[in-house]
Coordinates of C-alpha atoms and ligand atoms in Angstrom, one line a residue:
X17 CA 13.6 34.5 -0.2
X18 CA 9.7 34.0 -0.1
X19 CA 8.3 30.8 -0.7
X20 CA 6.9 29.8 -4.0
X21 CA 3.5 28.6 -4.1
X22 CA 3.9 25.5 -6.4
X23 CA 2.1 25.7 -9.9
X24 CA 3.6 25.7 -13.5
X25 CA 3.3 29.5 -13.7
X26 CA 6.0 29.3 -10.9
X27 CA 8.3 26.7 -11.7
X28 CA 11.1 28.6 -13.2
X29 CA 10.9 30.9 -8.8
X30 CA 12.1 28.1 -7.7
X31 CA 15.4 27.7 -5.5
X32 CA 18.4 27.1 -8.2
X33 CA 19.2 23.9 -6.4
X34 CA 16.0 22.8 -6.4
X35 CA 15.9 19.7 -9.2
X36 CA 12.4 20.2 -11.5
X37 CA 11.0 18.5 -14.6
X38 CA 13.6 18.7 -17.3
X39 CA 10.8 17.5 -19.7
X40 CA 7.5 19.4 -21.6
X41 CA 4.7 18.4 -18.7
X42 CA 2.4 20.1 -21.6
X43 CA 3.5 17.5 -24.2
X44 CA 2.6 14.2 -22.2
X45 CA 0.2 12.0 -23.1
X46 CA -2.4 10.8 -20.4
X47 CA -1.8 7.4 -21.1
X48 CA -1.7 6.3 -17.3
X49 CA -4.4 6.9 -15.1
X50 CA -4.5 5.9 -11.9
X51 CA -6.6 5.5 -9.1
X52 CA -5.7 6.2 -5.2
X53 CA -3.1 9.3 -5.4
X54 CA -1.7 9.0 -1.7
X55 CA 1.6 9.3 -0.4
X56 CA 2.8 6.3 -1.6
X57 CA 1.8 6.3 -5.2
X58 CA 3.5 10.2 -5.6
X59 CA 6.7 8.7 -3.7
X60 CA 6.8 5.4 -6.3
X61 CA 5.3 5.5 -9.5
X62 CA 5.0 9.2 -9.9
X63 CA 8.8 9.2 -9.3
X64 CA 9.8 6.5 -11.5
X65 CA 7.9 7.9 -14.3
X66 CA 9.4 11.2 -13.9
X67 CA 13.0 9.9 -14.1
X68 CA 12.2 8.3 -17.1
X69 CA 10.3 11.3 -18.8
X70 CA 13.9 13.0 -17.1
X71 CA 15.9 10.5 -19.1
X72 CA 14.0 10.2 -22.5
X73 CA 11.4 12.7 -22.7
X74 CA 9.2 10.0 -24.1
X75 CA 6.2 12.4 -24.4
X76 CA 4.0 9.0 -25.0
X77 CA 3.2 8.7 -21.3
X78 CA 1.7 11.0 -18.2
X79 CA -0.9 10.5 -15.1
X80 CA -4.0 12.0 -14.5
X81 CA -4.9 11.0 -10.7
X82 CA -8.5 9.7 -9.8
X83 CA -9.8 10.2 -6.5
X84 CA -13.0 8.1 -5.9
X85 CA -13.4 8.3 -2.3
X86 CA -14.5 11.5 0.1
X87 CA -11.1 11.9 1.6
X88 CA -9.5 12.1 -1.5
X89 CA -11.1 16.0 -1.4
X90 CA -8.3 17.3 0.2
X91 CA -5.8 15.3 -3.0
X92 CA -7.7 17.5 -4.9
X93 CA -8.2 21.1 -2.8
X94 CA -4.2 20.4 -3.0
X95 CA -3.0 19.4 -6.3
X96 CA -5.4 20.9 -8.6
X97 CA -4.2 24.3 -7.9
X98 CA -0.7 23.4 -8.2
X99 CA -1.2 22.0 -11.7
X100 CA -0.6 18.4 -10.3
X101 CA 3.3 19.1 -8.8
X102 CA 4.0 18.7 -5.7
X103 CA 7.4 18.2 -3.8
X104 CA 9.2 14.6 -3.1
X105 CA 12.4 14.9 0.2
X106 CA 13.9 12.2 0.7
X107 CA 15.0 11.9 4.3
X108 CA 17.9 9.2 6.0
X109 CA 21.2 7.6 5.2
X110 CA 22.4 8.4 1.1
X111 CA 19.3 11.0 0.7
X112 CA 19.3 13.7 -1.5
X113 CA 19.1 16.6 0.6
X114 CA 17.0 18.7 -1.7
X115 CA 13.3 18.8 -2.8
X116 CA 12.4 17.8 -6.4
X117 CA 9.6 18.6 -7.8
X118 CA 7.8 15.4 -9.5
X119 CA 5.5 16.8 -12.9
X120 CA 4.6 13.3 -14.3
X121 CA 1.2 13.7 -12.8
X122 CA -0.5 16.1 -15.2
X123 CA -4.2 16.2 -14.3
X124 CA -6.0 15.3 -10.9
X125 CA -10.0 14.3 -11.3
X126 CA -12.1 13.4 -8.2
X127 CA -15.0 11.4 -8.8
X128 CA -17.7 12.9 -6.4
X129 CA -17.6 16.1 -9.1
X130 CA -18.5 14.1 -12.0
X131 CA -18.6 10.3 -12.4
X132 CA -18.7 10.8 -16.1
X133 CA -15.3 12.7 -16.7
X134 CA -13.7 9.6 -14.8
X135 CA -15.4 7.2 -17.3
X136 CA -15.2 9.0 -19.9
X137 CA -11.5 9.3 -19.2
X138 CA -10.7 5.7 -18.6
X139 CA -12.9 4.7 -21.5
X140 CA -10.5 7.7 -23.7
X141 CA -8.6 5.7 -26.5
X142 CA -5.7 7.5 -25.0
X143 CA -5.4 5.6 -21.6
X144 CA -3.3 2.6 -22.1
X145 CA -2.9 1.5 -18.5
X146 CA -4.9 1.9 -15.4
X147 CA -3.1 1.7 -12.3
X148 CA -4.0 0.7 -8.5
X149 CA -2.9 2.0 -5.0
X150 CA -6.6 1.6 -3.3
X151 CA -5.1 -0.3 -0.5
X152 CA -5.0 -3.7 0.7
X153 CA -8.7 -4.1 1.8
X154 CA -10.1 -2.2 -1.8
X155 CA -10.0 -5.7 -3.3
X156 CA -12.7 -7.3 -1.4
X157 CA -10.8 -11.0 -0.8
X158 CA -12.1 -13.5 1.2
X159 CA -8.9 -14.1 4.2
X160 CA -8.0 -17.6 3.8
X161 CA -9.2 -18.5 -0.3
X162 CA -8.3 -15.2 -1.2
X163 CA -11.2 -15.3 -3.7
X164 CA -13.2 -12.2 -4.6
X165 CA -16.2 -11.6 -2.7
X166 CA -19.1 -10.0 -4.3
X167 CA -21.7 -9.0 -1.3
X168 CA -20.0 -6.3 0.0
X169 CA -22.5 -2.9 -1.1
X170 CA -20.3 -1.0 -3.5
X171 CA -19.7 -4.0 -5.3
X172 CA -23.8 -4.7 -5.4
X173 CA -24.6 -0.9 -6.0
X174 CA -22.0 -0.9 -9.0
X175 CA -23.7 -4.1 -10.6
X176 CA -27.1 -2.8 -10.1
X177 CA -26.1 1.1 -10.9
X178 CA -23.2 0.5 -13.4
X179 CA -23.2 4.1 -15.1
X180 CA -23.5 5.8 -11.5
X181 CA -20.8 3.2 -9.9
X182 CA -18.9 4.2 -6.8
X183 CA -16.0 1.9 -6.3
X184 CA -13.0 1.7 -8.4
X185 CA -13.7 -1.6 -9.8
X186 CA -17.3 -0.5 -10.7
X187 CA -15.8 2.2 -12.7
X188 CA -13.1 0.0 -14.3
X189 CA -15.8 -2.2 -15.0
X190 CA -18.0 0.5 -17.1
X191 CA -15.1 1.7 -18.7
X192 CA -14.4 -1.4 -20.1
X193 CA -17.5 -2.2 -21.2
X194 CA -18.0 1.6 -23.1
X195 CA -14.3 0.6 -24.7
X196 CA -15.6 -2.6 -26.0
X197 CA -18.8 -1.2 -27.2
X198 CA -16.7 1.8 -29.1
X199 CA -14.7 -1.2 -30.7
X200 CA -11.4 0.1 -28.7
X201 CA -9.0 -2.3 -27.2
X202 CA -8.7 -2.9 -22.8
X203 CA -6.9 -1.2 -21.4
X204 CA -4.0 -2.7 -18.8
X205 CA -4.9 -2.5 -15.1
X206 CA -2.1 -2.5 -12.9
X207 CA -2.7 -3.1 -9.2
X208 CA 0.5 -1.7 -7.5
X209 CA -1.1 -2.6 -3.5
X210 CA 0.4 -4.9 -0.8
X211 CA -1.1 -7.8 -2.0
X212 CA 0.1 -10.9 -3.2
X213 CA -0.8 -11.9 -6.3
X214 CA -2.0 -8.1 -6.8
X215 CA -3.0 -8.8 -10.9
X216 CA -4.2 -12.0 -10.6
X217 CA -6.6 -10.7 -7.6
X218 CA -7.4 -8.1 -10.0
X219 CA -8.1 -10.3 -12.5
X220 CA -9.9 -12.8 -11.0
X221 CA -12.6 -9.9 -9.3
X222 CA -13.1 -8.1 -12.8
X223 CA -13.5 -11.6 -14.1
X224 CA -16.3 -12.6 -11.9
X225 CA -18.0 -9.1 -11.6
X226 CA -17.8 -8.9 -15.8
X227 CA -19.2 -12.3 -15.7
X228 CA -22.5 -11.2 -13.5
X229 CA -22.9 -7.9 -15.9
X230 CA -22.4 -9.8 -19.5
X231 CA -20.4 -12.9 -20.3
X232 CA -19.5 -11.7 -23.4
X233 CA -17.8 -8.7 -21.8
X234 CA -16.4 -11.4 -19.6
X235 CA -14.8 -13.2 -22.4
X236 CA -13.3 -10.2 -23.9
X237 CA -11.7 -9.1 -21.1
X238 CA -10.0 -12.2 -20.4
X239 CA -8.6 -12.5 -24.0
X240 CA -7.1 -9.2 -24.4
X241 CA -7.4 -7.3 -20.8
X242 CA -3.7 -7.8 -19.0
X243 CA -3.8 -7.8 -15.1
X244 CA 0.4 -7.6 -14.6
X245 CA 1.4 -8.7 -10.7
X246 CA 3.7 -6.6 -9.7
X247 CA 5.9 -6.1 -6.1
X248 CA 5.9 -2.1 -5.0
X249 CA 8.0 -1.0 -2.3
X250 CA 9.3 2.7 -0.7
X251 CA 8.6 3.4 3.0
X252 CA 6.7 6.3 2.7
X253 CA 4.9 7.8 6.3
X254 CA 1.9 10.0 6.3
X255 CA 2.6 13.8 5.5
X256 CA 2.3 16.1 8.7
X257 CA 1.9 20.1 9.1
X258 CA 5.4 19.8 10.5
X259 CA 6.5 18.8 7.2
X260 CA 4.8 20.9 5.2
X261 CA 6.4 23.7 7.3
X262 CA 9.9 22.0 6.7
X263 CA 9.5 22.4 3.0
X264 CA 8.4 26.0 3.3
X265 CA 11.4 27.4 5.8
X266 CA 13.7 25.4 4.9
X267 CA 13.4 25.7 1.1
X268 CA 11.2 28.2 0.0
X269 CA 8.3 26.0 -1.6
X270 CA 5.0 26.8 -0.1
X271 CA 3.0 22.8 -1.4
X272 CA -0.5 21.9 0.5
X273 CA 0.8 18.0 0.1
X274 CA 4.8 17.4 0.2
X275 CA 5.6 13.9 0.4
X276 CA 8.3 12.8 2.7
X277 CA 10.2 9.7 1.6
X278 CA 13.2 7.3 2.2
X279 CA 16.2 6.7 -0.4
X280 CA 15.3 3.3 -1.2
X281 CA 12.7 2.3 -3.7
X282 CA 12.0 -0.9 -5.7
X283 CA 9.9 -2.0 -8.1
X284 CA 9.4 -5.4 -9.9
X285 CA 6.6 -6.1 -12.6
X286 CA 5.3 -9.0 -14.5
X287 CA 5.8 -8.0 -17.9
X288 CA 2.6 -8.5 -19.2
X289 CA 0.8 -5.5 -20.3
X290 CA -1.6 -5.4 -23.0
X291 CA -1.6 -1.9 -24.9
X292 CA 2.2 -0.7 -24.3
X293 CA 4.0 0.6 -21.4
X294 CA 6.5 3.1 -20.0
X295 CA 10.1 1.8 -20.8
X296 CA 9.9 1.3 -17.0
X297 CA 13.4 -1.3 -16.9
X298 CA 15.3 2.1 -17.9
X299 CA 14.5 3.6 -14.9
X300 CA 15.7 0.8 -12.4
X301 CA 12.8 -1.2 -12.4
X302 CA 12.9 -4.9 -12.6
X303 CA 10.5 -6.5 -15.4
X304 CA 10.4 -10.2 -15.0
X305 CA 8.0 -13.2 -15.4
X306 CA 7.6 -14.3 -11.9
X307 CA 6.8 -11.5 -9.7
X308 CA 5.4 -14.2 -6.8
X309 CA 9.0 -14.7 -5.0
X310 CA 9.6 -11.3 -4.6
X311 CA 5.8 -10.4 -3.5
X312 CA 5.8 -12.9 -0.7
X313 CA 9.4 -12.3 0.3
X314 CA 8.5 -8.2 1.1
X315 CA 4.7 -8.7 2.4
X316 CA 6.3 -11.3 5.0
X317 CA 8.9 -9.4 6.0
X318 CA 8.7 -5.8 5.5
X319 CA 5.1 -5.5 5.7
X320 CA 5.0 -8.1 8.4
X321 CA 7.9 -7.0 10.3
X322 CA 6.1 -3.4 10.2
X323 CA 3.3 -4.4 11.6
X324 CA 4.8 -6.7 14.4
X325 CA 6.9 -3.3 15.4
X326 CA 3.9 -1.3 15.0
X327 CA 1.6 -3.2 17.2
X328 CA 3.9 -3.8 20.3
X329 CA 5.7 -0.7 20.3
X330 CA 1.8 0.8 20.5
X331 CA 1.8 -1.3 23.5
X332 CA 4.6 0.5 24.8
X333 CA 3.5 3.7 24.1
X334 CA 5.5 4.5 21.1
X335 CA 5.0 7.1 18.2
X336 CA 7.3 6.5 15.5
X337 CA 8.5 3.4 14.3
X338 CA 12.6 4.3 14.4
X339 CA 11.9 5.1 18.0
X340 CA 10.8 1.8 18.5
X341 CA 13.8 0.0 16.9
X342 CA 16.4 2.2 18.9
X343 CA 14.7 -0.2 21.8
X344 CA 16.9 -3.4 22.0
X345 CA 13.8 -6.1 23.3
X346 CA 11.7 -4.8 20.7
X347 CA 14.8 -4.7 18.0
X348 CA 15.6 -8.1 18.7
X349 CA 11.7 -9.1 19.3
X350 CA 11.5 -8.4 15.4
X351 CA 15.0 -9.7 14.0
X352 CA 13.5 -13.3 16.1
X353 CA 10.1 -12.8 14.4
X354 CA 11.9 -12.6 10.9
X355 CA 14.5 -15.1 11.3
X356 CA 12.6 -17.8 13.1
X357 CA 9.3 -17.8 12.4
X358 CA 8.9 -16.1 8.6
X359 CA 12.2 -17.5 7.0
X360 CA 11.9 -20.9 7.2
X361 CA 8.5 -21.2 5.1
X362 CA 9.8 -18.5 2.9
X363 CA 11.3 -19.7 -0.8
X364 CA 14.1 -17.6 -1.9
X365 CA 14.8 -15.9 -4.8
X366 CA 18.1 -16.8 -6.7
X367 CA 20.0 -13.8 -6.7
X368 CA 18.3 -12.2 -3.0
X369 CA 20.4 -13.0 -0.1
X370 CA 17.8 -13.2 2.4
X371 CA 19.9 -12.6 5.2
X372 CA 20.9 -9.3 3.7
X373 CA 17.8 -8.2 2.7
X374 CA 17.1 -8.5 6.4
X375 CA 19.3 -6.7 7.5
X376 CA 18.3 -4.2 5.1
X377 CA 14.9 -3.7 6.3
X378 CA 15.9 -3.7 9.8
X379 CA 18.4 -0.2 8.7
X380 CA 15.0 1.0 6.9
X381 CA 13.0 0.7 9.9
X382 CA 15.5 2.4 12.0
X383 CA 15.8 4.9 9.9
X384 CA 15.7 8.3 12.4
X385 CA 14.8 10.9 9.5
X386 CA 11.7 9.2 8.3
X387 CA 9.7 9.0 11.1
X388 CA 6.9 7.0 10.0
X389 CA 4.1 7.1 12.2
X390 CA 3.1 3.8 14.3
X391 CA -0.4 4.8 13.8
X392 CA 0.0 4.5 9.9
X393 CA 1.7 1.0 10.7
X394 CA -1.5 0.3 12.8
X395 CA -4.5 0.7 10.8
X396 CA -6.5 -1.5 8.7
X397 CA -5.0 -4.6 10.3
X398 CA -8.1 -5.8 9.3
X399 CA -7.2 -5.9 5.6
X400 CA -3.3 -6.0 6.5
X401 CA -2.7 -9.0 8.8
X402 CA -4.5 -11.5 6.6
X403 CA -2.1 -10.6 3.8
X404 CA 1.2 -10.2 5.6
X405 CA 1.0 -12.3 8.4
X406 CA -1.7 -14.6 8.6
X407 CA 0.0 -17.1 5.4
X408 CA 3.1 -17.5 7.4
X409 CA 0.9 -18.5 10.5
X410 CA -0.8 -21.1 8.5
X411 CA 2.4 -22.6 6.8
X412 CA 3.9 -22.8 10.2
X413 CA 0.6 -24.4 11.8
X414 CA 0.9 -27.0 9.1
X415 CA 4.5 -28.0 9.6
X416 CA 4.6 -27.9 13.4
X417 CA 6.8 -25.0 13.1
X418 CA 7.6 -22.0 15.8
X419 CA 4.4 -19.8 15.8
X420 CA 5.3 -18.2 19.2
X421 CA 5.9 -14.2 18.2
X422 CA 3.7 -14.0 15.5
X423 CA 0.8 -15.2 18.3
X424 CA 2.2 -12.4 20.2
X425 CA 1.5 -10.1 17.6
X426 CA -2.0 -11.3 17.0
X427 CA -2.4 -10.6 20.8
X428 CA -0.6 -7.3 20.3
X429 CA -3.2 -6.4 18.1
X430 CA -6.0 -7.9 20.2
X431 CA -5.2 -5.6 23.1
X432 CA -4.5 -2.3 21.1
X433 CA -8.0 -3.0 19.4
X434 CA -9.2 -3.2 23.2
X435 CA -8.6 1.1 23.5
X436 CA -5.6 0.9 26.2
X437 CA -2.0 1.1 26.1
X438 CA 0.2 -0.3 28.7
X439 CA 0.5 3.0 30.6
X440 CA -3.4 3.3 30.6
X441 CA -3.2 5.9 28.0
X442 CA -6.4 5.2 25.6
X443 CA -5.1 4.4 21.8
X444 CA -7.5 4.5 18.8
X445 CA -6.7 2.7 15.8
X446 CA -8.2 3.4 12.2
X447 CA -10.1 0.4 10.8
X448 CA -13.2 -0.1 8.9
X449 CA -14.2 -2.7 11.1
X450 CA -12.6 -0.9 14.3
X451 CA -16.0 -1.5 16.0
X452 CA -16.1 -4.8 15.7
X453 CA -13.1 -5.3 16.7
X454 CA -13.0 -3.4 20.0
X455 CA -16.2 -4.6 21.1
X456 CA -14.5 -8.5 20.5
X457 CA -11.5 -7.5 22.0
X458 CA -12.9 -5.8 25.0
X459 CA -15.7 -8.5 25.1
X460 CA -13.0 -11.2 25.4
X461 CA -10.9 -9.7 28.2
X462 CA -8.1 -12.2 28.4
X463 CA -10.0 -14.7 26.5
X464 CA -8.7 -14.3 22.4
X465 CA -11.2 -16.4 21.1
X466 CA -14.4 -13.7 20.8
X467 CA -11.4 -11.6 18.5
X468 CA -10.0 -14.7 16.5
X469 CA -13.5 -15.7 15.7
X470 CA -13.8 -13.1 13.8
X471 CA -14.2 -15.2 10.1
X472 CA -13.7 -11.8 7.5
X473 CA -9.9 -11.6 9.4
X474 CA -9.0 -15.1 10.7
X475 CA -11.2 -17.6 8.5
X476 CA -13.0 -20.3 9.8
X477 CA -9.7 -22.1 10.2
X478 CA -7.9 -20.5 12.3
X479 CA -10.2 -20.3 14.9
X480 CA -10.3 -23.8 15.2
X481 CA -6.7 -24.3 15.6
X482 CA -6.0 -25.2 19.5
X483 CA -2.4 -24.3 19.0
X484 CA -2.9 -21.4 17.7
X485 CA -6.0 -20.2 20.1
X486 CA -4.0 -21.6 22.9
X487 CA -0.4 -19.5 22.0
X488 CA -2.8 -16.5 21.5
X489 CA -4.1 -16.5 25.1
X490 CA -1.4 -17.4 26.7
X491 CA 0.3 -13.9 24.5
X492 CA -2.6 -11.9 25.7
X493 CA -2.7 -12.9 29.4
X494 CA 1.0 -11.8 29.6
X495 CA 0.3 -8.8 27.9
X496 CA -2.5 -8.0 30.3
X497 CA -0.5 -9.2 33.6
X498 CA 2.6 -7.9 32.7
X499 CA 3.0 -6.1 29.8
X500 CA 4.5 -5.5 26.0
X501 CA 8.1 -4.9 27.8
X502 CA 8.6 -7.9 30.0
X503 CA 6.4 -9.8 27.6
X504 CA 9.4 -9.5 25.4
X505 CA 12.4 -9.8 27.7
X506 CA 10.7 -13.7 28.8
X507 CA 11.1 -14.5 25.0
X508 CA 14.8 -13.1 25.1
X509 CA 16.0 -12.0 21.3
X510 CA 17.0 -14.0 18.1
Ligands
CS2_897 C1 3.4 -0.6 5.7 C2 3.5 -0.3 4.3 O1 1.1 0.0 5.7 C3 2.0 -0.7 6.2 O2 1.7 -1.4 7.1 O3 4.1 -1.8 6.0 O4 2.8 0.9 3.9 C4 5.0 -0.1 3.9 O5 5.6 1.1 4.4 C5 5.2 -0.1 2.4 O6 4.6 -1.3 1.8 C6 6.6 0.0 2.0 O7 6.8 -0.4 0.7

């Protein structure tokens, strides 16, 4: 059979087996629109909503995607012509060995062809909630306060140019105003990104930026805006031409932008939305009032854990992160890091055994079909470590707790910034402050502190801490003398 090139015209060509919308796509209202469709959000959201629209065929909610940034281009060169659908395969243990086609995203806009049709669609009486994935360094925090900053220069172009802004929160912050002008209600914005206390960041930014624009705009907001905190989680790795191949040959669906995925998905939001919301609990996710516990508990170890695979098994030359699991110094390496260094200054949650979520994660990460890319684990570590790791460091620096592996993560990170694996091999890893930090890195040799003195990642605190500078050197002159492997098998396992 020929492939079908995705696209509601071709919908009913498609493989028998191969599970589509069982709803009207036509009929949905564009009541969500959110901003940042990558991988992740299409693997998530997307799929949640679609269940539900699956289940109840409640009509009174659909996506249109926003892309604001330049690389979002190829989101749209992709999706538009395919009406918005696009493919989801779940890959690993309990997957569904089929394609399904996701149709809850009905309309794709991207900013750099008309600012206007953005505002004017987030400022439509029909959006009811606007919702996140722009990453963990889109929300402009300062590392250790976590407080907004407001000197970085799309945040100062959006207050000086707010009809003409260019980052998402300039946007959310006209459309807010043109809704409170037109006498319409806020609409809610959701942040669904890696970090904790995702709302109340959100919250506390639109705050402060309404607040230099118009105080009265301010004070609306904060009475009826809603800013829900919420905990999003479903490995999902970058989407390769191997893939897209996969999904051709394999099944017949010719789709520019396939998303590759793992079984497991979860999904827990603060119930606080302010103009209705998708009937999200019937579709498996958890609506609660304290999203916090189950925030900190996944940044710290999944995300954390990630990244502390991600960095060493660079070292060691590695490309995916199941490859580096299969590995038993670097397997054990992480089960330590969890177990003695992030648990102890964790709080549970009644009802999570911690121990098994664990050993959960450890399955997920070893997961063989997913091949999730160590580079995707690697980049931005700029924005990531201060949100995943760094709070554990701290907590542990206060109590005179273990801080050992985590150091030797930081050092990790140090060295692969520096351009050179362990086999000589050069690495480069995405960052928007990449420069900076190679130049420190390389600057320092096997001195850390030109790298931890770097205030937008480490704060001024850290820096000062002897124990910390001093475990940090002592990880990186290993490193450099004898490498990630033996490195590892001095510290012996959990
Ligand atoms: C990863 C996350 O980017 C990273 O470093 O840890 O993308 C992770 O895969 C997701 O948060 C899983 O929910």
């Amino acid at each position: 059979m020929p492939p079908v090139r995705l696209s509601n015209a071709t919908l009913h060509a498609l493989p028998s087996q191969v599970r589509r919308p069982a709803y009207d796509r036509s009929g949905l209202s564009p009541a969500i629109v959110h901003i940042g469709v990558g991988a992740f959000h299409r693997a998530h959201q997307a799929v949640y909503l679609d269940d539900l629209l699956d289940t109840c065929a409640d009509g009174a909610w659909g996506i249109v995607g926003v892309g604001l940034l330049p690389h979002d281009l190829k989101m749209r060169d992709a999706l538009v012509p395919q009406d918005g659908l696009y493919a989801v395969i779940e890959r690993g243990p309990g997957a569904d060995p089929q394609p399904r086609i996701i149709g809850a995203l009905t309309r794709v806009l991207y900013a750099p062809d008309g600012a206007e049709a953005v505002l004017e669609t987030l400022a439509s009486p029909e959006t009811r909630v606007v919702s996140l994935t722009i990453t963990e360094g889109g929300y402009y925090l300062d590392p250790k306060s976590g407080a907004p900053v407001l000197d970085h220069p799309d945040i100062v172009h959006d207050l000086a140019h707010p009809s003409r802004p260019v980052g998402t929160f300039g946007y959310l912050l006209e459309a807010l105003a043109r809704r409170r002008d037109r006498g319409l209600d806020p609409f809610t914005v959701q942040s669904c990104d890696n970090v904790q206390g995702n709302g109340d960041v959100t919250r506390r930014l639109m705050l402060a930026l309404a607040e230099k624009r118009d105080p009265g705009l301010r004070d609306w907001i904060e009475a009826k805006g809603a800013f829900p905190n919420s905990m999003v989680d479903r490995i999902t790795p970058a989407t390769t031409d191997a893939d897209r191949a996969m999904v051709r040959d394999a099944h017949a669906i010719e789709d520019a932008w396939p998303v590759m995925t793992e079984p497991f998905r979860q999904w827990v939001i603060e119930d606080a939305f302010c103009a209705g919301r998708p009937a999200w609990e019937r579709v498996g996710v958890q609506m609660t009032r304290d999203v916090r516990p189950y925030e900190t508990i996944k940044l710290r170890l999944l995300n954390a854990g990630h990244s502390a695979i991600g960095y060493l098994g660079l070292l060691a030359g590695f490309g995916h992160i199941h490859e580096v699991m299969t590995d038993d110094l670097f397997r054990r390496f992480v089960i330590g890091f969890m177990d003695e260094e992030v648990t102890p200054v964790l709080k549970g949650v009644p009802g999570i055994d911690l121990a098994g979520y664990k050993r959960t994660l450890v399955d997920r990460f070893s997961n063989p079909e997913i091949r999730d890319q160590v580079a995707r684990i690697c980049m931005d570590g700029s924005s990531k470590l201060p949100k995943f790791i760094l709070p554990t460091l701290r907590e542990q620096l206060a109590a005179g707790g273990p801080t050992g592996r985590i150091c030797l993560v930081i050092a990790a990170w140090c060295r692969a910034m520096a351009g050179v694996d362990d086999g000589g091999t050069a690495v480069r890893i995405g960052d928007p402050i990449a420069g900076l930090l190679t130049d420190r890195a390389r600057a320092g040799g096997r001195d850390p502190s030109p790298f931890l003195g770097i205030t937008e990642v480490f704060g001024s605190d850290l820096p000062r801490s002897t124990v910390f500078v001093d475990q940090v050197r002592r990880a990186l002159a290993s490193l450099a003398d004898i490498g990630v492997r033996q490195t590892l098998a001095r510290i012996g396992g959990a």
